[in-house]
Coordinates of C-alpha atoms in Angstrom, one line a residue:
Chain A
X1 CA 147.5 82.9 106.5
X2 CA 145.7 79.6 106.4
X3 CA 143.9 78.2 103.4
X4 CA 140.2 78.4 104.0
X5 CA 138.7 75.0 105.0
X6 CA 136.0 73.4 103.0
X7 CA 133.8 73.8 106.1
X8 CA 134.3 77.6 106.2
X9 CA 133.6 77.9 102.4
X10 CA 130.4 75.9 102.6
X11 CA 129.1 78.2 105.3
X12 CA 130.2 81.5 103.9
X13 CA 130.0 81.1 100.1
X14 CA 126.2 80.6 99.6
X15 CA 125.3 84.0 100.9
X16 CA 128.2 85.7 99.1
X17 CA 127.2 84.1 95.8
X18 CA 123.5 84.8 96.2
X19 CA 124.1 88.5 97.0
X20 CA 126.6 88.9 94.3
X21 CA 124.4 87.3 91.7
X22 CA 121.0 88.7 92.7
X23 CA 121.8 91.9 94.5
X24 CA 125.1 93.5 93.4
X25 CA 125.0 92.3 89.8
X26 CA 121.4 93.6 89.1
X27 CA 122.4 97.0 90.5
X28 CA 125.5 97.1 88.2
X29 CA 123.4 95.8 85.4
X30 CA 121.2 98.9 85.9
X31 CA 124.2 101.1 85.2
X32 CA 124.9 99.1 82.1
X33 CA 121.4 99.3 80.6
X34 CA 121.3 103.1 81.2
X35 CA 123.5 103.3 78.1
X36 CA 121.5 100.8 76.1
X37 CA 119.1 101.8 73.3
X38 CA 115.5 100.6 72.7
X39 CA 114.7 99.5 69.1
X40 CA 111.3 98.0 68.2
X41 CA 110.4 97.7 71.9
X42 CA 113.6 95.6 72.5
X43 CA 116.6 96.7 74.5
X44 CA 119.8 96.6 72.6
X45 CA 123.3 96.6 74.2
X46 CA 124.9 99.9 73.3
X47 CA 127.1 102.7 74.6
X48 CA 124.7 105.6 74.1
X49 CA 124.4 108.7 76.2
X50 CA 121.0 109.5 74.8
X51 CA 119.0 108.3 77.8
X52 CA 121.1 110.4 80.2
X53 CA 120.9 113.4 78.0
X54 CA 117.1 113.0 77.6
X55 CA 116.4 112.6 81.3
X56 CA 118.9 115.2 82.6
X57 CA 117.8 117.9 80.2
X58 CA 114.1 117.6 81.1
X59 CA 112.6 120.1 83.4
X60 CA 110.1 117.5 84.4
X61 CA 112.9 115.4 85.9
X62 CA 114.4 118.2 87.9
X63 CA 111.0 119.3 89.1
X64 CA 110.4 115.8 90.4
X65 CA 113.9 115.7 91.8
X66 CA 113.4 118.9 93.8
X67 CA 110.0 117.8 94.9
X68 CA 111.2 114.4 96.1
X69 CA 114.1 116.0 98.0
X70 CA 111.8 118.5 99.7
X71 CA 109.2 115.8 100.6
X72 CA 111.9 113.4 102.0
X73 CA 113.7 116.2 103.9
X74 CA 110.4 117.4 105.4
X75 CA 109.4 113.9 106.3
X76 CA 112.7 113.3 108.0
X77 CA 112.7 116.5 110.0
X78 CA 109.0 116.3 111.0
X79 CA 109.3 112.6 112.0
X80 CA 112.4 113.3 114.1
X81 CA 110.7 116.2 115.8
X82 CA 107.5 114.3 116.5
X83 CA 109.5 111.2 117.6
X84 CA 111.9 112.9 120.0
X85 CA 109.6 113.7 122.9
X86 CA 108.2 110.1 122.7
X87 CA 111.7 108.5 122.6
X88 CA 112.9 110.8 125.4
X89 CA 110.0 109.8 127.6
X90 CA 110.3 106.1 126.8
X91 CA 114.1 106.1 127.5
X92 CA 114.0 108.3 130.6
X93 CA 110.6 108.0 132.2
X94 CA 109.4 104.5 131.7
X95 CA 110.2 101.4 133.8
X96 CA 112.2 98.6 132.2
X97 CA 109.1 96.4 131.8
X98 CA 107.2 99.3 130.2
X99 CA 110.1 100.0 127.9
X100 CA 110.3 96.4 126.7
X101 CA 106.5 96.5 126.0
X102 CA 106.8 99.8 124.2
X103 CA 109.6 98.4 121.9
X104 CA 107.4 95.3 121.2
X105 CA 104.4 97.5 120.3
X106 CA 106.5 99.7 118.0
X107 CA 107.8 96.6 116.1
X108 CA 104.2 95.6 115.2
X109 CA 103.8 98.2 112.4
X110 CA 106.7 96.7 110.5
X111 CA 104.7 93.6 109.9
X112 CA 101.4 95.1 108.9
X113 CA 101.0 95.8 105.2
X114 CA 102.0 99.4 104.4
X115 CA 99.5 99.3 101.5
X116 CA 96.6 98.5 103.7
X117 CA 97.6 101.2 106.1
X118 CA 97.7 103.7 103.3
X119 CA 94.3 102.6 102.1
X120 CA 93.0 103.0 105.5
X121 CA 94.5 106.5 105.8
X122 CA 92.5 107.5 102.7
X123 CA 89.4 106.9 104.8
X124 CA 90.7 109.1 107.6
X125 CA 91.8 112.0 105.3
X126 CA 89.0 112.5 102.7
X127 CA 86.8 115.5 102.9
X128 CA 84.0 113.4 104.4
X129 CA 86.5 111.3 106.4
X130 CA 86.9 110.7 110.1
X131 CA 89.3 113.6 110.8
X132 CA 87.2 116.2 109.0
X133 CA 84.0 114.8 110.6
X134 CA 85.6 115.2 114.0
X135 CA 86.8 118.7 113.2
X136 CA 83.3 119.5 112.0
X137 CA 81.9 118.8 115.5
X138 CA 84.0 121.7 116.8
X139 CA 83.1 123.9 113.9
X140 CA 86.3 123.6 111.8
X141 CA 87.0 122.5 108.3
X142 CA 86.6 120.6 106.1
X143 CA 90.3 120.9 105.3
X144 CA 91.6 119.3 102.1
X145 CA 93.9 116.5 103.3
X146 CA 94.0 114.1 100.5
X147 CA 95.8 114.2 97.1
X148 CA 98.1 117.0 98.2
X149 CA 101.4 117.4 100.0
X150 CA 99.8 117.1 103.4
X151 CA 98.5 113.6 102.6
X152 CA 101.8 112.5 101.3
X153 CA 103.6 113.7 104.4
X154 CA 101.1 112.0 106.7
X155 CA 101.7 108.7 104.9
X156 CA 105.5 109.1 105.0
X157 CA 105.4 109.9 108.7
X158 CA 103.2 106.9 109.4
X159 CA 105.8 104.8 107.6
X160 CA 108.8 106.2 109.4
X161 CA 107.6 107.1 112.9
X162 CA 107.9 103.6 114.5
X163 CA 111.5 103.1 113.2
X164 CA 112.6 106.6 114.2
X165 CA 111.2 106.3 117.7
X166 CA 113.0 102.9 118.1
X167 CA 116.4 104.1 116.8
X168 CA 116.1 107.3 118.9
X169 CA 115.2 105.3 122.0
X170 CA 118.2 103.0 121.6
X171 CA 120.6 105.9 121.2
X172 CA 119.0 107.7 124.2
X173 CA 119.4 104.5 126.3
X174 CA 123.2 104.9 125.9
X175 CA 123.3 108.4 127.2
X176 CA 125.3 108.5 130.4
X177 CA 122.9 109.1 133.3
X178 CA 125.7 110.6 135.4
X179 CA 126.1 113.5 133.0
X180 CA 122.4 114.4 133.5
X181 CA 122.7 114.1 137.2
X182 CA 125.8 116.4 137.0
X183 CA 123.9 118.9 134.9
X184 CA 121.1 119.0 137.5
X185 CA 123.6 119.5 140.3
X186 CA 125.0 122.4 138.4
X187 CA 121.5 123.8 138.3
X188 CA 121.0 123.4 134.6
X189 CA 117.3 123.7 133.7
X190 CA 115.4 120.8 132.2
X191 CA 115.2 122.2 128.7
X192 CA 118.8 123.2 128.7
X193 CA 119.9 119.8 130.0
X194 CA 118.0 118.2 127.1
X195 CA 119.5 120.6 124.5
X196 CA 123.1 120.8 125.7
X197 CA 123.6 117.3 127.3
X198 CA 121.1 114.7 126.0
X199 CA 120.9 115.8 122.4
X200 CA 124.7 116.1 121.8
X201 CA 125.3 112.7 123.6
X202 CA 122.8 110.9 121.4
X203 CA 123.7 112.9 118.2
X204 CA 124.9 109.9 116.2
X205 CA 121.7 107.9 116.8
X206 CA 119.5 110.9 116.2
X207 CA 121.1 111.7 112.9
X208 CA 121.1 108.0 111.7
X209 CA 117.3 107.8 112.6
X210 CA 116.6 110.9 110.5
X211 CA 118.7 109.4 107.7
X212 CA 116.6 106.3 107.7
X213 CA 113.5 108.4 107.6
X214 CA 114.9 110.3 104.6
X215 CA 115.9 107.1 102.8
X216 CA 112.4 105.5 103.3
X217 CA 110.6 108.6 102.3
X218 CA 112.8 109.3 99.3
X219 CA 112.1 105.9 97.8
X220 CA 108.5 105.5 98.8
X221 CA 106.0 105.6 96.0
X222 CA 102.9 104.5 97.8
X223 CA 102.2 107.6 99.8
X224 CA 102.9 110.1 97.0
X225 CA 100.7 108.0 94.7
X226 CA 97.7 107.1 96.8
X227 CA 97.7 110.0 99.4
X228 CA 99.4 112.7 97.3
X229 CA 97.4 112.0 94.1
X230 CA 100.5 111.1 92.1
X231 CA 100.7 114.4 90.2
X232 CA 103.2 116.0 89.9
X233 CA 105.2 112.8 90.2
X234 CA 108.1 112.0 92.5
X235 CA 111.1 110.1 91.3
X236 CA 109.8 106.8 92.5
X237 CA 106.5 107.3 90.7
X238 CA 108.5 108.3 87.6
X239 CA 110.3 104.9 87.7
X240 CA 107.1 102.9 88.2
X241 CA 105.4 104.8 85.4
X242 CA 108.2 104.4 82.9
X243 CA 108.7 100.8 83.8
X244 CA 105.1 99.8 83.5
X245 CA 104.3 101.8 80.4
X246 CA 106.7 100.0 78.0
X247 CA 110.2 99.1 77.4
X248 CA 111.9 102.4 78.2
X249 CA 113.8 100.7 81.1
X250 CA 117.1 102.5 80.2
X251 CA 115.5 105.8 81.0
X252 CA 114.0 104.4 84.3
X253 CA 117.5 103.2 85.0
X254 CA 118.9 106.7 84.7
X255 CA 116.4 108.0 87.2
X256 CA 117.2 105.1 89.5
X257 CA 121.0 105.7 89.3
X258 CA 120.4 109.4 90.1
X259 CA 118.4 108.3 93.1
X260 CA 121.1 106.0 94.4
X261 CA 123.7 108.6 93.8
X262 CA 121.7 111.1 95.8
X263 CA 121.1 108.7 98.7
X264 CA 124.8 107.8 98.9
X265 CA 125.7 111.4 99.0
X266 CA 123.2 112.2 101.7
X267 CA 124.1 109.2 103.7
X268 CA 127.8 110.0 103.5
X269 CA 127.2 113.7 104.5
X270 CA 124.9 112.6 107.4
X271 CA 127.3 110.1 108.8
X272 CA 130.3 112.4 108.5
X273 CA 128.2 115.1 110.3
X274 CA 127.1 112.6 113.0
X275 CA 130.6 111.5 113.9
X276 CA 132.2 115.0 113.6
X277 CA 133.5 116.2 117.0
X278 CA 131.9 119.4 118.1
X279 CA 134.1 122.4 117.8
X280 CA 134.9 124.0 121.0
Chain B
X1 CA 116.6 112.1 139.3
X2 CA 115.4 114.0 142.2
X3 CA 113.4 116.8 140.6
X4 CA 110.6 115.1 138.6
X5 CA 107.9 117.4 137.4
X6 CA 104.5 115.8 137.3
X7 CA 103.1 118.2 134.7
X8 CA 106.0 117.7 132.2
X9 CA 105.9 113.9 132.8
X10 CA 102.1 114.0 132.1
X11 CA 102.7 115.9 128.8
X12 CA 105.3 113.4 127.8
X13 CA 103.1 110.4 128.5
X14 CA 100.3 112.1 126.5
X15 CA 102.7 112.6 123.6
X16 CA 103.6 108.9 123.6
X17 CA 99.9 108.1 123.6
X18 CA 99.3 110.4 120.7
X19 CA 102.2 108.9 118.7
X20 CA 100.8 105.4 119.3
X21 CA 97.3 106.6 118.2
X22 CA 98.8 108.1 115.1
X23 CA 100.7 104.9 114.3
X24 CA 97.9 102.5 115.0
X25 CA 94.8 104.4 113.8
X26 CA 95.1 103.2 110.2
X27 CA 95.5 99.6 111.4
X28 CA 92.5 99.9 113.8
X29 CA 90.5 101.7 111.2
X30 CA 91.1 98.9 108.7
X31 CA 89.7 96.4 111.3
X32 CA 86.6 98.5 112.1
X33 CA 85.7 99.1 108.5
X34 CA 86.2 95.5 107.5
X35 CA 83.3 94.7 109.8
X36 CA 81.1 97.6 108.5
X37 CA 78.3 97.0 106.0
X38 CA 78.7 100.4 104.2
X39 CA 80.5 100.3 100.9
X40 CA 82.0 103.7 101.4
X41 CA 83.6 103.9 104.8
X42 CA 82.4 107.0 106.6
X43 CA 81.0 108.2 109.9
X44 CA 78.5 107.3 111.4
X45 CA 79.2 103.5 110.9
X46 CA 76.7 101.3 109.3
X47 CA 75.7 97.9 110.6
X48 CA 78.1 95.1 111.8
X49 CA 78.6 92.8 108.9
X50 CA 80.9 90.0 107.7
X51 CA 80.0 90.4 104.1
X52 CA 83.4 91.6 103.0
X53 CA 85.0 88.5 104.5
X54 CA 82.5 86.4 102.7
X55 CA 83.3 88.3 99.4
X56 CA 87.0 87.5 99.7
X57 CA 86.3 84.0 100.8
X58 CA 84.4 83.4 97.5
X59 CA 86.9 85.2 95.3
X60 CA 89.2 82.7 93.5
X61 CA 91.7 85.5 92.7
X62 CA 92.2 86.1 96.4
X63 CA 92.8 82.4 96.9
X64 CA 95.3 82.1 94.1
X65 CA 97.1 85.2 95.4
X66 CA 97.1 83.7 98.9
X67 CA 98.5 80.4 97.7
X68 CA 101.3 82.2 95.8
X69 CA 102.1 84.3 98.9
X70 CA 102.3 81.2 101.1
X71 CA 104.5 79.2 98.6
X72 CA 106.8 82.2 98.2
X73 CA 106.9 82.9 101.9
X74 CA 107.7 79.3 102.9
X75 CA 110.4 79.0 100.2
X76 CA 111.9 82.4 101.0
X77 CA 112.0 81.7 104.7
X78 CA 114.0 78.5 104.3
X79 CA 116.4 80.0 101.7
X80 CA 116.9 83.2 103.6
X81 CA 117.4 81.4 106.9
X82 CA 120.1 79.0 105.5
X83 CA 121.9 81.9 103.8
X84 CA 121.6 84.1 106.9
X85 CA 122.8 81.3 109.2
X86 CA 126.0 80.9 107.0
X87 CA 126.5 84.6 107.0
X88 CA 126.0 85.0 110.7
X89 CA 128.4 82.1 111.5
X90 CA 131.0 83.4 109.1
X91 CA 130.8 86.8 110.8
X92 CA 130.9 85.2 114.3
X93 CA 133.8 82.8 113.7
X94 CA 136.1 84.1 111.0
X95 CA 138.3 87.1 110.2
X96 CA 139.4 87.5 106.6
X97 CA 140.4 90.0 104.1
X98 CA 137.4 91.7 102.6
X99 CA 135.1 90.9 105.5
X100 CA 133.6 94.4 105.6
X101 CA 132.7 94.0 101.9
X102 CA 131.1 90.6 102.7
X103 CA 129.1 92.2 105.5
X104 CA 128.1 95.2 103.5
X105 CA 126.8 92.9 100.7
X106 CA 125.0 90.8 103.2
X107 CA 123.3 93.6 105.1
X108 CA 122.8 96.5 102.6
X109 CA 119.7 95.3 100.7
X110 CA 117.1 96.9 103.1
X111 CA 118.6 100.3 102.6
X112 CA 118.1 100.3 98.8
X113 CA 114.7 101.8 97.8
X114 CA 112.3 99.1 96.7
X115 CA 111.5 100.7 93.4
X116 CA 115.2 100.6 92.5
X117 CA 115.5 97.0 93.6
X118 CA 112.4 96.2 91.7
X119 CA 113.6 97.8 88.5
X120 CA 117.1 96.2 88.8
X121 CA 115.6 92.8 89.4
X122 CA 113.1 93.1 86.6
X123 CA 115.8 94.2 84.1
X124 CA 118.2 91.5 85.2
X125 CA 115.7 88.6 85.6
X126 CA 114.0 89.3 82.3
X127 CA 117.4 89.2 80.6
X128 CA 117.9 85.6 81.8
X129 CA 114.2 84.8 81.1
X130 CA 113.2 84.4 84.8
X131 CA 110.9 87.4 85.2
X132 CA 107.2 86.9 85.5
X133 CA 107.6 83.6 87.4
X134 CA 107.2 82.7 91.0
X135 CA 111.0 81.9 91.1
X136 CA 111.7 85.6 90.4
X137 CA 109.7 86.7 93.4
X138 CA 111.6 84.1 95.5
X139 CA 114.9 85.4 94.3
X140 CA 114.1 89.0 95.0
X141 CA 112.6 88.2 98.4
X142 CA 115.6 86.0 99.3
X143 CA 117.9 89.0 98.8
X144 CA 115.7 91.3 100.9
X145 CA 115.0 88.8 103.7
X146 CA 118.4 87.2 104.4
X147 CA 119.8 90.3 106.2
X148 CA 117.0 89.9 108.8
X149 CA 117.7 86.2 109.3
X150 CA 121.4 86.9 109.6
X151 CA 120.9 89.7 112.2
X152 CA 118.6 87.5 114.3
X153 CA 121.0 84.4 114.3
X154 CA 124.1 86.6 114.7
X155 CA 122.5 88.1 117.9
X156 CA 122.0 84.6 119.3
X157 CA 125.5 83.5 118.4
X158 CA 127.0 86.4 120.3
X159 CA 125.4 85.0 123.4
X160 CA 127.3 81.8 123.0
X161 CA 130.2 81.0 125.2
X162 CA 133.2 80.8 122.8
X163 CA 134.8 78.1 124.9
X164 CA 131.9 75.8 124.0
X165 CA 133.2 75.3 120.5
X166 CA 136.8 74.8 121.6
X167 CA 135.6 72.2 124.2
X168 CA 133.8 70.3 121.4
X169 CA 137.0 70.3 119.3
X170 CA 139.0 69.1 122.3
X171 CA 136.6 66.2 122.7
X172 CA 137.5 65.2 119.2
X173 CA 134.5 66.6 117.3
X174 CA 135.5 67.9 113.9
X175 CA 134.0 71.2 112.6
X176 CA 131.0 69.4 111.1
X177 CA 130.2 67.5 114.2
X178 CA 130.5 70.6 116.3
X179 CA 128.2 72.5 114.0
X180 CA 125.6 69.7 114.2
X181 CA 125.8 68.9 117.9
X182 CA 126.7 72.3 119.5
X183 CA 126.0 75.3 117.3
X184 CA 122.8 74.3 115.6
X185 CA 121.1 73.2 118.8
X186 CA 122.3 76.4 120.5
X187 CA 121.0 78.7 117.8
X188 CA 117.8 76.7 117.1
X189 CA 115.4 79.2 118.7
X190 CA 116.9 82.0 116.6
X191 CA 116.7 79.8 113.5
X192 CA 113.0 79.3 114.1
X193 CA 112.5 83.0 114.9
X194 CA 114.4 83.8 111.6
X195 CA 112.1 81.5 109.7
X196 CA 109.0 83.2 111.1
X197 CA 110.3 86.8 110.7
X198 CA 111.5 86.3 107.1
X199 CA 108.1 84.7 106.3
X200 CA 106.3 87.7 107.7
X201 CA 108.6 90.1 105.8
X202 CA 107.9 88.2 102.6
X203 CA 104.2 88.2 103.2
X204 CA 104.1 92.0 103.3
X205 CA 106.5 92.9 100.6
X206 CA 104.7 94.1 97.5
X207 CA 106.8 96.6 95.6
X208 CA 109.5 94.3 94.3
X209 CA 107.1 91.5 93.8
X210 CA 104.9 93.9 91.8
X211 CA 107.8 94.6 89.5
X212 CA 108.9 91.0 88.9
X213 CA 105.8 88.8 89.4
X214 CA 104.1 89.1 86.1
X215 CA 100.9 87.0 86.3
X216 CA 101.9 85.1 89.4
X217 CA 100.8 87.8 91.7
X218 CA 101.2 87.5 95.5
X219 CA 98.4 88.7 97.7
X220 CA 100.0 92.1 98.5
X221 CA 100.4 92.7 94.8
X222 CA 96.7 91.9 94.4
X223 CA 95.9 94.5 97.0
X224 CA 97.9 97.0 94.9
X225 CA 95.6 96.1 92.0
X226 CA 92.5 96.7 94.1
X227 CA 93.9 100.0 95.3
X228 CA 94.2 101.2 91.7
X229 CA 90.7 100.2 91.0
X230 CA 87.6 101.1 92.9
X231 CA 87.1 101.6 96.6
X232 CA 86.5 98.3 98.1
X233 CA 86.2 97.3 101.8
X234 CA 87.6 93.9 100.7
X235 CA 91.0 95.5 101.2
X236 CA 90.2 96.0 104.8
X237 CA 89.1 92.4 105.2
X238 CA 92.3 91.1 103.5
X239 CA 94.4 93.5 105.5
X240 CA 92.9 92.5 108.8
X241 CA 93.5 88.8 108.0
X242 CA 97.1 89.5 106.9
X243 CA 97.6 91.5 110.1
X244 CA 96.4 88.6 112.2
X245 CA 98.7 86.0 110.4
X246 CA 101.7 88.3 110.6
X247 CA 101.1 89.0 114.2
X248 CA 100.9 85.3 114.9
X249 CA 104.3 84.8 113.3
X250 CA 105.8 87.7 115.2
X251 CA 104.5 86.5 118.6
X252 CA 105.8 83.0 117.9
X253 CA 109.2 84.4 117.0
X254 CA 109.1 86.6 120.1
X255 CA 108.3 83.7 122.4
X256 CA 111.2 81.7 120.9
X257 CA 113.6 84.5 121.4
X258 CA 112.4 85.4 124.9
X259 CA 113.0 81.9 126.4
X260 CA 115.7 80.6 124.1
X261 CA 117.2 77.9 126.4
X262 CA 114.1 75.9 126.7
X263 CA 113.6 73.3 124.0
X264 CA 117.1 73.5 122.8
X265 CA 117.9 70.1 124.3

């Protein structure tokens, strides 16, 4: 093994040092302060389990935990279901030029402010808003769409849909076209071809797309706050509330660590499931 | 595939259209209402008016937020691109013990929820007396943007003929000369694309900035403030302008990446 040259160190170390100092270390620091105590509005280094005990024995926390899990899971499932026909059509039915354009169009939302989009969605979803006005013309509604779970989910799906369509499309592009031809030759129907050839072939990509939707929705606080009314809170809203209302950062840190633990567990389970060979 | 079905294809195209409408309706709505005279956006529309643009033009708070956003964005773009270039080249060129840890550290930040990043940054930076300053936003955005820069530059490096570097060494160029005369010119389009993309990411990031910025708020943080207050079509006007500037950056990046071998001489 050679000693690393000065050249290689100059190129590789800045990123390593930066990410260790400003990414990994702050996250580890979060674990440390979850054991600290707060006296006179000042955090004191300590080894105290009081914050953990306080948060984990509260019904409020577990209600928020369950609620956040249900919201994020629903958003992931709904987004995947809405995205799939679109991704399928983009991958299998569009010309290469149209495909490239579609991918470019789907990248645009990543660079528009999510806040502004959520603000704009409020206008669509209020009782006197555009959607209810349109429904009114055909004699329906008004339906309550804002400050409830429906509003939150609409916001989360708006956030996740472009990413999920892109990831699904990429994984569908890798599905072997010969397999589909073979299925057709064996007189396999359209729906059955999709369910027993296309979906299993693209399984890894489909699961990872859903996982990203789950991660994004699980950590999102904008939709639950501005479209869901913020009450009852989700875990993200809890963190922002605790942080902004004083110096109880150790308690917020406990909530944050619980969130990271959950995300890592879900990600591990999803990836294990995605790569698992199907039993015969 | 032989047995296309017109009706099914029609439904699928309709589905794509509906998804696009769903995704872009909020963006389009924001544009339309930014040009509408009514204070409370509703149907039918009021008259065409530029008064909300005039209102933000005359608001000094918006200008200071804008100035902060631009300063942070430019600084972050340069830092993230330099860090990302080093990371991309390291991944391209070297194999070493612990490389997967190195790559995980470099690429993981976008998967950590922003509230958690925000809280971690706030707790850590305030401990070293850096929270509440523009520097703290630059640090946080540097962490979040460098993976994007790294991915873009790594993609370009993978298109490079590996013999090119070897040839330069054979001609007597040392590693530094090769970097300067071969690798940087080759990756130049991706470097510029990375600058624009990271700037655009930084322009829109509000959550972590909101945690750590204190009084030096960036424009998106200011929008968050407006959102918590009363209904104001000024948000639509700001949003539309932000959309136009982000789009300009993306289109520039796209043009650079599409035709990368022009202008690299």
